[in-house]
Structures are given as structure tokens and as C-alpha cells.
Amino acid sequence: NAPFDNETLTAFGRVGKTFKKIRTSVGGNFNYSKNFQFLGGGVNENRIYNHSYTTSVGTNFTKAPNVNMRYRISFTDQISSNRDTFNTVTHVPSFDFDAYLWNSLTLKSDFSFNEVRQDEKVTNSFTIWNMSLAYRKNSDAKWEYELIGSNLLGTTSRTSVSVNNISRSVSETFILPRFVSIRVRYQL
């Protein structure tokens, strides 16, 4: 019911190509919004630009180890007529590894590094590394034994930043401490 028009534009795309056993992809997202607020008798115009880009390269082998490498970068710019401009850049390189060894062991690992920069300053960075090693005598075996390690680097928390036309918020999620467990499975 405001006398001004709010605007929103969203676009996204992804392209992938496989070269024999190598998979590649590139993608991007874009979001633009313009909103108005009435504060203390004045009008505040908020414009938010979000855009992110992701690229990945991975393998798709049946007998050899598989590796997948990804890199995502995202930008958030908030421009307000009554407040300071707010810029956030997030870098997230990640790496996954999956190998079937000696016809009985499966090794899996995933690693990601996250860095959040606000107005050119690093405000938060954290790394997550998980790994598992599973043993099954053969593909027909009923029993499987698995050793799982979560948060092997002992990261204590991760932070995310969100921006909208009313507020800017930073939320911190606490991560369970380093944890190693043994899992036993029986398949009927």
C-alpha cells in the first residue's frame, strides 16, 4: 500500500560438460531487490544485489578414486539512502574424495574452507573436514564396519551473514566438537 513500487529480479543458470570421466560445471545466481521504508516521516530506499558463481571439476570413475573440487564466491551489496553501504564477499573452496580400495575398503573425505569478508575485512573464516573409512568383506557381505570422523579440525563455530531491507544480521552456529565414532551395519 506504499506509493512507491518495489522491484525484484532473479536469474540463475548452470552449464555442465562431461569429457569422458571428467565432469565440469559453471553456474551463477543473481538477485536484485529494491524496497522502500518509511522511517520517522522520511522515505528510505534499500537496494540489495546478491550474485554468486560456482565452478566445479570432478571425476566419475567406477574403479579409480573420485575427486570433486568446487569453488563458490558470492557477493552481497546493500545500498541504502539513509544508511551506510554494506558489502559482503564469501569464498568457499571445497574438496571431496571417494575411493574404493582393495575390493573391501571405502574411504570418503570432504573438506571446505569458508571465508566471509565485510567491507574488505575478514570477519570470519572456518574449515570443516570429515572423513570415513568403511570395511565390507565383499559386495555381497551382510556386515559392514565404519570408522567416522566428524569435524576433525575442531572448528568451534561458523558464521553467516544475511542482509535484507530491514536488518543486517550475523548468526553464529556452534559445531559439535571433534567426534570419532564406529558404526556397524547389518544388511538383511
Tab-separated table of C-alpha atoms in Angstrom, residues 98-108 132-136 144-147:
chain	number	residue	atom	x	y	z
A	98	ASP	CA	35.848	-41.045	-2.550
A	99	ALA	CA	37.894	-44.197	-3.155
A	100	TYR	CA	37.113	-47.908	-3.187
A	101	LEU	CA	40.294	-49.735	-2.103
A	102	TRP	CA	41.270	-53.395	-2.270
A	103	ASN	CA	37.699	-54.523	-3.039
A	104	SER	CA	36.686	-54.126	0.610
A	105	LEU	CA	37.527	-50.617	1.908
A	106	THR	CA	35.790	-47.353	1.073
A	107	LEU	CA	37.491	-44.095	2.020
A	108	LYS	CA	35.492	-40.852	1.890
A	132	SER	CA	35.070	-42.071	6.969
A	133	LEU	CA	36.617	-45.491	6.368
A	134	ALA	CA	34.260	-48.420	5.794
A	135	TYR	CA	35.081	-52.144	5.562
A	136	ARG	CA	32.865	-54.747	3.871
A	144	GLU	CA	29.845	-53.502	7.283
A	145	TYR	CA	32.101	-51.715	9.804
A	146	GLU	CA	32.740	-47.996	9.511
A	147	LEU	CA	35.021	-45.553	11.331
